[in-house]
Amino acid sequence: MKKEPFVTKEKIEEIVKEYPTPFHIYDEKGIRENARRLKAAFSWNKGFREYFAVKATPNPYIMEILMEEGCGFDCSSYTELMLSERVGAKGDDIIFSSNATPNEDFLLARKMGVQINFDDFTHIEVLDRLCGIPETICCRYNPGGEFKTSEKGNVMDTPRDAKYGFTHDQIIEGFKILKNKGAKRFGIHAFLASNTLTNEYYPVLAEILFKTVVEIKEKTGVEISFIDLSGGIGIAYRPDQLENDIFEIGKGVEKAYNKILVPAGLGNAAIYTELGRFMLAPYGHLVAKAIREKHIYKEYIGLDACAANLMRPAVYGSYHHITVAGKENAPCDFKYDITGGLCENCDKFAVDRMLPKIETGDYIIIHDTGAHGFSMGYNYNGKLRSAEILLKEDGSFKLIRRAETPTDYFATFDFDEKYRF
Ligand SMILES: *Cc1c(COP(=O)(O)O)cnc(C)c1O
């Protein structure tokens, strides 16, 4: 499928008059329409709710939009809990899914009355000693082995090598203990593969969880109220990849639900999701400017953005599609490495990419950066984090995070007069 940016060169030229590149920009219209599609795809389930994975795009203005679309938040840390609370989420609007969880985080989660999802069996005892077990509690399941879909030979991931979750025996025992400690409303969670591009991921995962839920009821008497399929639905980063069909995914989960849960008398269980990438990735671009060109053994274009603004290509070798603004329909007959300025050779947004001829001053649009983009940013080489901008439904734009300044970068030395900048 042809990948088209949601901003034009003209719009970028308008924005840079106020906010210079590089910046991340988000498409409100796309975010809302996608959130509505997800909701419609799971409308067969009365209790369905998406808990947006805050770590993907921790910006309160984005979170507000998602909240207006009915989403709650999946938090993984103390600050994400703080942020969600500030946006107006409370109690059941939040799931706290963390691992190697510090005491302070547990205490804040408990104080806020959010739904805590235990990553480990030993955390039951930890939380109980710290502040007692709340009425609502969730456990993360790791079935071990390899995770396969029905497609022959398709191993998606190897849960036995993943650090997350309870083993099968632990989860049975865990729910017994939690029931004895007074918990009343129970959830189960699993996240077995990331960035999946098959409509089968959720249905296969759902089947595993639903069977486990039936087993838990038989062995412990605990009736699970919500089943959290977590994140993992991927997006088509490459133009030649086939997108997921969220309606097919919804139907696949419904089929497993009707086959396994309904006959077991568990037809009231709610389905939760904790999608991050699927909710935001396609609706964000990193917009940068070509500031240098270099002709050595290869042809290089140097941008004013670098891996500190988007680390996925440097860390995972991930493909991010690139459009040269204003040259959308020009032939791609030049081969470039598109780089940032970090002193690391992996700081390349694209390697041997065929693109239209690039002049310095051209705006370079890097696609699918709306999730795990800005949020994974860092300050290596003294690079500052960029601004974030929201392209609103009416076509106007709004600053939703200002760019860092040197003062922000040096702020953590402010205890000493000598190094206050
Ligand atoms: C990262 C994460 C998510 C979101 O994952 P995506 O791949 O962005 O959908 C959801 N839940 C948990 C517990 C996570 O760690």
Coordinates of C-alpha atoms and ligand atoms in Angstrom, one line a residue:
M1 CA 0.0 0.0 0.0
K2 CA 1.3 3.4 -0.9
K3 CA 2.3 5.4 2.2
E4 CA 1.2 8.9 2.2
P5 CA 2.0 11.5 4.8
F6 CA -0.8 13.4 6.6
V7 CA 1.0 16.7 6.3
T8 CA 1.9 18.6 3.1
K9 CA 5.0 20.7 2.4
E10 CA 2.8 23.8 2.6
K11 CA 1.6 22.8 6.1
I12 CA 5.2 22.1 7.3
E13 CA 6.3 25.5 5.9
E14 CA 3.5 27.1 7.9
I15 CA 4.5 25.2 11.1
V16 CA 8.2 25.9 10.9
K17 CA 7.6 29.6 11.0
E18 CA 6.6 29.1 14.7
Y19 CA 8.3 25.8 15.6
P20 CA 11.5 24.9 13.8
T21 CA 12.4 21.3 12.8
P22 CA 12.9 18.7 14.0
F23 CA 9.5 17.9 15.6
H24 CA 7.1 15.0 16.0
I25 CA 3.6 15.7 14.7
Y26 CA 0.4 13.8 15.4
D27 CA -2.8 13.5 13.4
E28 CA -5.8 14.0 15.6
K29 CA -8.3 12.9 12.9
G30 CA -6.4 9.6 12.3
I31 CA -6.1 8.9 16.0
R32 CA -9.8 9.3 16.6
E33 CA -11.0 7.4 13.6
N34 CA -8.7 4.4 14.5
A35 CA -9.8 4.4 18.1
R36 CA -13.5 4.3 16.9
R37 CA -12.7 1.4 14.6
L38 CA -11.2 -0.6 17.4
K39 CA -14.2 0.1 19.6
A40 CA -16.6 -1.0 16.9
A41 CA -14.6 -4.2 16.2
F42 CA -15.0 -5.3 19.8
S43 CA -18.6 -3.8 20.3
W44 CA -19.9 -7.4 20.6
N45 CA -18.3 -7.5 24.1
K46 CA -20.2 -5.5 26.7
G47 CA -17.3 -4.6 28.9
F48 CA -14.7 -4.0 26.2
R49 CA -12.2 -1.3 26.8
E50 CA -8.8 -0.2 25.4
Y51 CA -6.2 0.9 27.9
F52 CA -3.8 2.9 25.9
A53 CA -0.1 1.9 26.7
V54 CA 1.1 5.3 27.9
K55 CA 4.8 4.4 27.3
A56 CA 4.1 4.5 23.6
T57 CA 3.3 8.2 23.6
P58 CA 3.3 9.8 27.0
N59 CA 1.8 13.1 26.1
P60 CA -1.2 14.4 28.1
Y61 CA -2.8 16.1 25.0
I62 CA -2.8 12.8 23.1
M63 CA -4.0 11.0 26.2
E64 CA -6.9 13.5 26.5
I65 CA -8.0 12.7 22.9
L66 CA -7.9 8.9 23.7
M67 CA -9.9 9.4 26.9
E68 CA -12.5 11.3 25.0
E69 CA -12.7 8.2 22.7
G70 CA -13.4 6.1 25.8
C71 CA -9.9 4.7 26.4
G72 CA -8.3 4.1 29.8
F73 CA -4.5 3.9 30.3
D74 CA -2.0 1.2 30.8
C75 CA 0.8 2.5 33.0
S76 CA 4.1 0.9 33.7
S77 CA 5.7 3.4 36.1
Y78 CA 5.3 5.9 38.9
T79 CA 5.4 8.9 36.5
E80 CA 3.0 7.3 34.0
L81 CA 0.6 6.9 36.9
M82 CA 1.0 10.6 37.8
L83 CA 0.5 11.6 34.2
S84 CA -2.7 9.6 33.8
E85 CA -4.1 11.0 37.1
R86 CA -3.4 14.5 35.9
V87 CA -5.3 13.8 32.6
G88 CA -8.3 12.8 34.7
A89 CA -8.1 9.0 34.8
K90 CA -8.9 7.3 38.0
G91 CA -9.5 3.9 39.6
D92 CA -10.7 1.5 36.9
D93 CA -9.6 3.9 34.1
I94 CA -6.1 2.6 34.7
I95 CA -4.3 -0.7 34.6
F96 CA -0.8 -0.8 36.2
S97 CA 1.3 -3.4 34.4
S98 CA 4.8 -3.2 35.5
N99 CA 7.7 -5.6 36.2
A100 CA 10.5 -5.6 38.8
T101 CA 8.1 -3.1 40.4
P102 CA 9.5 -0.8 43.0
N103 CA 7.6 -0.4 46.3
E104 CA 6.9 3.3 45.7
D105 CA 5.1 2.4 42.4
F106 CA 3.0 -0.2 44.1
L107 CA 2.1 2.2 46.9
L108 CA 1.0 4.9 44.4
A109 CA -1.0 2.5 42.3
R110 CA -2.7 1.2 45.5
K111 CA -3.4 4.8 46.7
M112 CA -4.9 5.7 43.3
G113 CA -7.1 2.6 43.5
V114 CA -6.1 1.5 40.0
Q115 CA -6.2 -2.1 38.7
I116 CA -2.9 -3.7 39.5
N117 CA -1.6 -6.4 37.2
F118 CA 1.0 -8.6 39.0
D119 CA 3.9 -9.5 36.8
D120 CA 5.1 -12.2 39.3
F121 CA 3.9 -14.7 41.9
T122 CA 6.2 -13.2 44.6
H123 CA 4.6 -9.8 44.2
I124 CA 1.4 -11.1 45.8
E125 CA 3.3 -11.3 49.1
V126 CA 5.2 -8.1 48.5
L127 CA 2.0 -6.0 47.9
D128 CA 0.2 -7.7 50.8
R129 CA 2.9 -6.8 53.2
L130 CA 3.2 -3.2 51.8
C131 CA -0.4 -2.2 51.8
G132 CA -2.7 -5.2 51.5
I133 CA -4.4 -6.8 48.5
P134 CA -7.0 -4.7 46.8
E135 CA -10.5 -6.0 45.8
T136 CA -9.6 -5.9 42.1
I137 CA -6.4 -7.7 41.0
C138 CA -5.0 -9.1 37.8
C139 CA -2.2 -11.6 37.1
R140 CA 0.1 -11.8 34.0
Y141 CA 0.3 -15.2 32.5
N142 CA 3.4 -16.7 30.7
P143 CA 2.4 -20.0 29.2
G144 CA 6.1 -20.8 28.4
G145 CA 7.2 -22.7 25.3
E146 CA 6.8 -21.2 21.9
F147 CA 3.9 -19.1 20.7
K148 CA 2.6 -20.3 17.4
T149 CA -0.3 -19.4 15.2
S150 CA -2.1 -22.0 13.1
E151 CA -0.1 -21.0 10.0
K152 CA 2.4 -23.8 9.5
G153 CA 5.8 -23.1 11.1
N154 CA 4.9 -19.6 12.2
V155 CA 6.6 -19.2 15.6
M156 CA 5.8 -15.7 16.7
D157 CA 7.8 -15.6 19.9
T158 CA 9.3 -17.7 22.7
P159 CA 7.5 -16.9 26.0
R160 CA 9.8 -19.4 27.8
D161 CA 12.6 -16.9 27.3
A162 CA 10.6 -13.8 28.3
K163 CA 11.1 -12.4 31.8
Y164 CA 7.3 -11.6 32.2
G165 CA 4.5 -13.3 34.0
F166 CA 3.5 -16.3 36.1
T167 CA 4.0 -19.9 35.0
H168 CA 0.9 -22.1 34.6
D169 CA 1.1 -23.6 38.1
Q170 CA 1.9 -20.3 39.7
I171 CA -1.2 -18.7 38.1
I172 CA -3.5 -21.4 39.5
E173 CA -1.9 -21.1 42.9
G174 CA -1.8 -17.3 42.7
F175 CA -5.6 -16.9 42.2
K176 CA -6.2 -19.3 45.1
I177 CA -4.1 -17.2 47.4
L178 CA -5.6 -13.9 46.1
K179 CA -9.1 -15.2 46.8
N180 CA -8.1 -16.2 50.3
K181 CA -6.7 -12.8 50.9
G182 CA -10.0 -11.2 50.1
A183 CA -9.7 -10.2 46.4
K184 CA -13.2 -10.1 44.7
R185 CA -12.7 -9.1 41.1
F186 CA -10.1 -10.8 39.0
G187 CA -8.3 -10.3 35.7
I188 CA -5.8 -12.2 33.6
H189 CA -3.3 -10.7 31.2
A190 CA -0.8 -11.9 28.7
F191 CA 1.5 -10.3 26.1
L192 CA 3.1 -13.0 23.9
A193 CA 4.3 -11.3 20.7
S194 CA 5.1 -7.8 19.6
N195 CA 4.3 -5.8 16.4
T196 CA 2.4 -8.8 14.9
L197 CA 1.2 -8.5 11.3
T198 CA -1.4 -11.3 11.3
N199 CA -5.1 -11.2 12.2
E200 CA -4.5 -14.4 14.1
Y201 CA -2.4 -13.0 17.0
Y202 CA -5.2 -11.9 19.2
P203 CA -7.6 -14.8 18.5
V204 CA -4.8 -17.4 19.2
L205 CA -3.8 -15.6 22.4
A206 CA -7.4 -15.2 23.4
E207 CA -7.9 -19.0 23.0
I208 CA -5.0 -19.7 25.3
L209 CA -6.3 -17.2 27.9
F210 CA -9.9 -18.3 27.7
K211 CA -9.0 -22.0 28.2
T212 CA -6.8 -20.9 31.2
V213 CA -9.7 -18.9 32.6
V214 CA -12.0 -22.0 32.4
E215 CA -9.3 -24.1 34.1
I216 CA -8.9 -21.4 36.9
K217 CA -12.6 -21.5 37.5
E218 CA -12.6 -25.3 37.8
K219 CA -9.6 -25.5 40.0
T220 CA -10.0 -22.5 42.2
G221 CA -13.6 -21.3 42.0
V222 CA -12.3 -17.9 40.9
E223 CA -14.4 -16.4 38.1
I224 CA -12.2 -14.1 36.0
S225 CA -14.0 -10.8 35.2
F226 CA -11.7 -9.3 32.6
I227 CA -9.3 -10.8 30.1
D228 CA -6.6 -8.4 29.0
L229 CA -5.1 -9.2 25.6
S230 CA -2.5 -6.5 26.2
G231 CA -0.6 -4.9 23.2
G232 CA 1.2 -6.4 20.3
I233 CA -1.0 -5.7 17.3
G234 CA 1.5 -4.4 14.7
I235 CA 1.3 -1.9 11.9
A236 CA 2.6 -2.0 8.3
Y237 CA 5.8 0.0 8.5
R238 CA 6.8 -1.0 5.0
P239 CA 4.7 -0.1 1.9
D240 CA 4.7 -3.8 0.8
Q241 CA 3.3 -5.1 4.1
L242 CA -0.4 -6.0 4.5
E243 CA -2.1 -4.1 7.3
N244 CA -4.0 -5.9 10.0
D245 CA -7.8 -5.9 9.8
I246 CA -9.1 -4.9 13.2
F247 CA -12.6 -6.1 12.4
E248 CA -11.2 -9.6 11.4
I249 CA -9.3 -9.6 14.7
G250 CA -12.4 -8.6 16.7
K251 CA -14.4 -11.4 15.0
G252 CA -11.6 -14.0 15.7
V253 CA -11.6 -13.1 19.4
E254 CA -15.5 -13.3 19.4
K255 CA -15.4 -16.7 17.9
A256 CA -13.0 -18.0 20.6
Y257 CA -15.1 -16.3 23.3
N258 CA -18.3 -18.0 22.1
K259 CA -16.6 -21.4 21.7
I260 CA -14.8 -21.5 25.1
L261 CA -16.1 -18.9 27.6
V262 CA -19.8 -18.9 26.9
P263 CA -20.4 -22.6 27.3
A264 CA -18.4 -22.5 30.6
G265 CA -20.8 -19.9 32.0
L266 CA -18.2 -17.1 31.7
G267 CA -20.0 -15.1 29.0
N268 CA -19.9 -11.9 31.1
A269 CA -16.1 -11.5 31.0
A270 CA -14.9 -8.2 29.7
I271 CA -12.1 -8.0 27.0
Y272 CA -9.5 -5.4 27.6
T273 CA -6.7 -4.4 25.3
E274 CA -3.5 -2.3 26.0
L275 CA -2.5 -1.3 22.5
G276 CA 0.2 1.3 22.0
R277 CA 1.7 0.9 18.5
F278 CA -1.7 0.2 16.9
M279 CA -3.3 3.3 18.4
L280 CA -0.6 5.8 17.6
A281 CA 2.3 4.7 15.4
P282 CA 0.7 5.5 11.9
Y283 CA -0.6 8.9 13.2
G284 CA 2.8 10.4 14.0
H285 CA 5.6 11.7 11.8
L286 CA 9.0 12.9 12.7
V287 CA 9.6 16.0 10.5
A288 CA 13.2 17.0 10.0
K289 CA 15.3 19.1 7.6
A290 CA 18.1 18.0 5.3
I291 CA 20.9 20.2 6.5
R292 CA 24.0 18.6 4.9
E293 CA 24.9 16.4 2.0
K294 CA 28.1 14.3 1.8
H295 CA 29.6 12.4 -1.1
I296 CA 32.2 9.8 -0.1
Y297 CA 32.0 6.1 -0.8
K298 CA 28.2 6.5 -0.5
E299 CA 25.8 9.4 -0.8
Y300 CA 24.7 10.8 2.6
I301 CA 22.0 13.2 3.6
G302 CA 22.4 14.6 7.1
L303 CA 19.3 15.7 9.0
D304 CA 18.7 18.0 12.0
A305 CA 17.1 15.0 13.7
C306 CA 19.0 12.0 14.9
A307 CA 18.5 8.6 16.7
A308 CA 18.0 10.6 19.9
N309 CA 14.6 11.7 18.4
L310 CA 13.8 8.2 17.0
M311 CA 15.9 5.3 18.1
R312 CA 14.1 2.4 16.5
P313 CA 16.2 2.3 13.3
A314 CA 19.5 2.5 15.3
V315 CA 18.5 -0.1 17.9
Y316 CA 16.3 -2.6 16.0
G317 CA 17.3 -1.8 12.4
S318 CA 13.6 -0.9 11.9
Y319 CA 12.3 0.3 8.6
H320 CA 10.6 3.7 8.7
H321 CA 9.2 5.0 5.4
I322 CA 10.5 8.3 4.3
T323 CA 8.8 11.0 2.1
V324 CA 10.5 14.1 0.8
A325 CA 7.9 16.8 1.3
G326 CA 6.8 18.3 -2.0
K327 CA 8.4 15.5 -3.9
E328 CA 5.7 12.9 -3.2
N329 CA 5.3 12.0 -6.8
A330 CA 8.9 12.5 -8.0
P331 CA 10.7 9.4 -9.3
C332 CA 12.9 7.7 -6.6
D333 CA 16.1 7.5 -8.6
F334 CA 18.7 8.4 -6.1
K335 CA 20.2 6.1 -3.4
Y336 CA 20.9 7.6 0.0
D337 CA 21.8 6.9 3.5
I338 CA 19.7 9.3 5.6
T339 CA 21.6 10.1 8.8
G340 CA 21.5 12.0 12.1
G341 CA 24.5 13.6 13.6
L342 CA 25.3 11.3 16.5
C343 CA 28.8 10.0 16.8
E344 CA 27.5 6.4 16.2
N345 CA 27.4 4.8 12.8
C346 CA 24.1 3.2 13.6
D347 CA 22.5 6.7 13.6
K348 CA 20.9 6.2 10.2
F349 CA 17.2 6.6 9.5
A350 CA 17.6 4.7 6.2
V351 CA 20.3 2.8 4.4
D352 CA 20.5 2.5 0.6
R353 CA 17.1 4.0 0.3
M354 CA 15.8 5.0 -3.1
L355 CA 14.4 8.5 -2.9
P356 CA 13.9 11.5 -5.1
K357 CA 16.9 13.9 -5.4
I358 CA 17.2 15.7 -2.1
E359 CA 18.5 19.3 -1.8
T360 CA 19.6 20.8 1.5
G361 CA 16.6 22.6 3.0
D362 CA 14.2 19.9 1.9
Y363 CA 11.8 18.7 4.7
I364 CA 12.1 14.9 5.3
I365 CA 9.0 13.2 6.7
I366 CA 9.7 10.0 8.6
H367 CA 6.6 7.9 8.9
D368 CA 5.0 5.8 11.7
T369 CA 6.7 7.5 14.6
G370 CA 3.6 8.1 16.7
A371 CA 4.3 5.3 19.1
H372 CA 7.7 4.3 20.7
G373 CA 9.1 7.3 18.8
F374 CA 9.5 10.5 20.9
S375 CA 9.0 8.4 24.0
M376 CA 12.2 6.4 23.5
G377 CA 14.2 9.5 22.9
Y378 CA 17.3 10.3 24.9
N379 CA 20.0 13.0 25.2
Y380 CA 23.2 11.3 24.0
N381 CA 25.7 13.6 22.5
G382 CA 24.0 16.4 24.3
K383 CA 21.1 16.3 21.8
L384 CA 17.9 17.9 23.0
R385 CA 14.5 16.4 22.7
S386 CA 12.3 17.9 20.0
A387 CA 8.9 19.5 20.2
E388 CA 5.6 17.6 19.7
I389 CA 2.8 19.2 17.7
L390 CA -0.8 18.2 17.2
L391 CA -2.4 18.6 13.8
K392 CA -6.0 19.1 14.8
E393 CA -9.1 17.9 13.0
D394 CA -9.8 21.4 11.6
G395 CA -6.3 21.5 10.0
S396 CA -4.8 23.9 12.6
F397 CA -1.8 23.0 14.7
K398 CA -1.0 23.2 18.4
L399 CA 2.2 22.8 20.3
I400 CA 1.7 19.9 22.8
R401 CA 5.3 19.8 24.1
R402 CA 8.0 22.4 23.6
A403 CA 11.4 21.5 22.5
E404 CA 14.1 21.1 25.2
T405 CA 16.5 24.0 25.7
P406 CA 20.1 23.8 27.0
T407 CA 18.7 24.9 30.4
D408 CA 16.6 21.7 30.5
Y409 CA 19.6 19.6 29.6
F410 CA 21.7 21.1 32.5
A411 CA 18.8 21.4 35.0
T412 CA 20.0 18.3 37.0
F413 CA 23.2 20.2 38.1
D414 CA 21.1 23.0 39.6
F415 CA 22.0 22.0 43.2
D416 CA 25.4 23.7 42.6
E417 CA 25.5 27.4 41.9
K418 CA 28.7 27.0 39.9
Y419 CA 27.0 24.8 37.3
R420 CA 23.6 26.5 37.1
F421 CA 23.1 27.5 33.4
Ligands
LIG1 C1 4.5 -2.1 25.7 C2 3.3 -2.7 26.3 C3 2.1 -2.5 25.7 C4 1.9 -1.9 24.3 O1 2.5 -2.6 23.3 P1 2.4 -2.3 21.8 O2 3.3 -3.2 21.1 O3 2.8 -0.8 21.6 O4 0.9 -2.5 21.4 C5 1.0 -3.0 26.3 N1 1.1 -3.6 27.5 C6 2.2 -3.8 28.2 C7 2.3 -4.4 29.5 C8 3.4 -3.3 27.6 O5 4.6 -3.4 28.2

